[in-house]
Amino acid sequence: MRESGHRVLQLEGGEPFMATPGFVKEAMRAALDANQTRYAPSSGVPQLLEALRAKLAHKNAVEVTTNDIIVTSGGAHGLFCAFQASVSPGDEVMFFAPYWTPIQDQVRFSGGVPVRVPWDDIRGGSGDAMRAALESRHTPRTRVIYVNTPANPSGDMLTREQLTAVADFAKEHDLTVIADEAYEDLIYDGEHVSIASLPGMPERTLTVYTFSKSFSMTGWRIGYVVAPPPFMEFLRKLVLNTVNGVSTPTQYAALAAVTHDPHFFDSIREEYRRRRDLLVDGFRNAGFDCLTPPGAFYAFPDVRKRLGGDSWKAMETLLERTEIASVPGIVFGPEGEGHLRMSFSTSMEILEEAVAALGKL
Ligand code: PLP
């Protein structure tokens, strides 16, 4: 469309709108000047592991030692290793749907069987409703629950009560939890709770974090996994034999990020909130049903009333008539059908143009 002279309002991506902060780039330059360019220990440079330990204790209420943390090549690699370390062929893995697309593939790649639990069954519900949703899908082969809060693609979040219900269920049935906290810093309503901070959970939880979304470091490829000893042994072998450690200067850049003043996020969150409110109000005013996402940076409007139930067709219609690019909800599982995912992580100008363009529908 661009080549034929159209402008495209690109809301289909999944990247923070700001550039990587200057203090992170500075740390990378300093690491290069100091010749921090050789192999690092494959699990991570000790200074970074220690800074991550302190961050986990302070911010996530997760008390671990540096031996329980491993640096990975982004959250995607961390998740890959987490599924490989905890899922055996035939194990059933429960996750909430719509889900981030690679999750189902990663479950399958580890030999697992995906079991979807619709967000619609638990959104805004009690701990009892969560328990009922999990119980009704539990079988003797259930092994793992994957929990992503805040969630991609819907921006949904789980409350402390809901996470406590997941934790109690996991303990009762001796299940492992893989927690994906990629969006832990992008929260506009409510609190972020790390499930590994709940009693009895550190020993059965693998938590995956990334620098991608918090620090606009998507292209740097760095994240980390926190896991107890039996899983950590596997994780070490997986990291060693897949990437043999993350780029050394990148780890020093990540050290600068994680030790930076946490108030750094205050203004960023406000920027995201303004963008979220603009896009969500715009869709509502144009006659769409659109929940207000409490976290992450995606709106997930229900487009059935205005664009029909086929989300591929809806995506094309929206693109043709308004030049707004989006992602069809069906790619996030059948529960996403009838929706479109749009990122509000872009400039206010583009969002204003997009909202105005909705008038052409
Ligand atoms: N988890 C979720 C839910 C995501 O949306 C993403 C990226 O889009 C990731 C993990 C992994 O991000 P990265 O591999 O850039 O760290």
mmCIF file of C-alpha atoms and ligand atoms in Angstrom, residues 13-15 72-79 99-103 106 146-153 180-183 208-213 217-224 296-298 341, ligand 1:
data_model
loop_
_atom_site.group_PDB
_atom_site.id
_atom_site.type_symbol
_atom_site.label_atom_id
_atom_site.label_comp_id
_atom_site.label_asym_id
_atom_site.label_seq_id
_atom_site.Cartn_x
_atom_site.Cartn_y
_atom_site.Cartn_z
ATOM 1 C CA GLY A 13 3.583 -4.184 15.952
ATOM 2 C CA GLY A 14 4.685 -5.178 19.427
ATOM 3 C CA GLU A 15 7.488 -2.718 20.197
ATOM 4 C CA THR A 72 18.779 -15.664 28.214
ATOM 5 C CA SER A 73 18.634 -14.273 24.714
ATOM 6 C CA GLY A 74 15.362 -12.426 25.317
ATOM 7 C CA GLY A 75 12.112 -13.666 26.775
ATOM 8 C CA ALA A 76 11.419 -15.846 23.725
ATOM 9 C CA HIS A 77 14.571 -17.875 24.374
ATOM 10 C CA GLY A 78 13.793 -17.941 28.098
ATOM 11 C CA LEU A 79 10.344 -19.345 27.381
ATOM 12 C CA TYR A 99 -2.565 -16.239 23.988
ATOM 13 C CA TRP A 100 0.697 -14.875 22.572
ATOM 14 C CA THR A 101 1.035 -16.892 19.332
ATOM 15 C CA PRO A 102 4.426 -18.585 19.967
ATOM 16 C CA ILE A 103 3.183 -20.179 23.203
ATOM 17 C CA GLN A 106 6.511 -23.806 22.122
ATOM 18 C CA TYR A 146 1.567 -20.992 31.744
ATOM 19 C CA VAL A 147 0.541 -17.643 33.217
ATOM 20 C CA ASN A 148 1.100 -14.395 31.306
ATOM 21 C CA THR A 149 0.118 -11.246 33.214
ATOM 22 C CA PRO A 150 -0.165 -8.556 31.881
ATOM 23 C CA ALA A 151 -1.148 -10.518 28.799
ATOM 24 C CA ASN A 152 -0.485 -10.258 25.115
ATOM 25 C CA PRO A 153 -2.737 -9.812 23.064
ATOM 26 C CA ASP A 180 5.735 -14.809 31.696
ATOM 27 C CA GLU A 181 6.170 -11.309 33.115
ATOM 28 C CA ALA A 182 7.341 -9.563 29.939
ATOM 29 C CA TYR A 183 5.017 -6.594 30.615
ATOM 30 C CA VAL A 208 10.560 -15.480 32.476
ATOM 31 C CA TYR A 209 11.490 -11.793 32.244
ATOM 32 C CA THR A 210 12.793 -9.642 29.425
ATOM 33 C CA PHE A 211 14.403 -6.231 28.983
ATOM 34 C CA SER A 212 12.570 -5.839 25.654
ATOM 35 C CA LYS A 213 9.400 -4.056 26.716
ATOM 36 C CA MET A 217 15.460 -3.166 24.107
ATOM 37 C CA THR A 218 13.621 -5.485 21.712
ATOM 38 C CA GLY A 219 16.570 -5.700 19.329
ATOM 39 C CA TRP A 220 19.184 -6.298 22.032
ATOM 40 C CA ARG A 221 17.866 -9.778 22.824
ATOM 41 C CA ILE A 222 18.276 -10.117 26.556
ATOM 42 C CA GLY A 223 16.064 -11.506 29.302
ATOM 43 C CA TYR A 224 16.352 -13.898 32.246
ATOM 44 C CA ALA A 296 0.743 -4.149 28.258
ATOM 45 C CA PHE A 297 0.302 -1.934 25.183
ATOM 46 C CA TYR A 298 -2.424 -3.526 23.102
ATOM 47 C CA ARG A 341 -5.071 -6.491 18.060
HETATM 48 N N1 PLP B 1 6.163 -12.823 26.297
HETATM 49 C C1 PLP B 1 5.208 -12.089 25.728
HETATM 50 C C2 PLP B 1 3.821 -12.204 26.250
HETATM 51 C C3 PLP B 1 5.504 -11.247 24.646
HETATM 52 O O1 PLP B 1 4.528 -10.519 24.079
HETATM 53 C C4 PLP B 1 6.839 -11.183 24.178
HETATM 54 C C5 PLP B 1 7.163 -10.353 23.008
HETATM 55 O O2 PLP B 1 6.341 -9.893 22.269
HETATM 56 C C6 PLP B 1 7.803 -11.965 24.842
HETATM 57 C C7 PLP B 1 7.424 -12.771 25.894
HETATM 58 C C8 PLP B 1 9.234 -12.049 24.432
HETATM 59 O O3 PLP B 1 9.879 -10.908 24.113
HETATM 60 P P1 PLP B 1 11.450 -10.925 23.826
HETATM 61 O O4 PLP B 1 11.802 -12.222 23.193
HETATM 62 O O5 PLP B 1 11.689 -9.750 22.939
HETATM 63 O O6 PLP B 1 12.101 -10.763 25.144
#
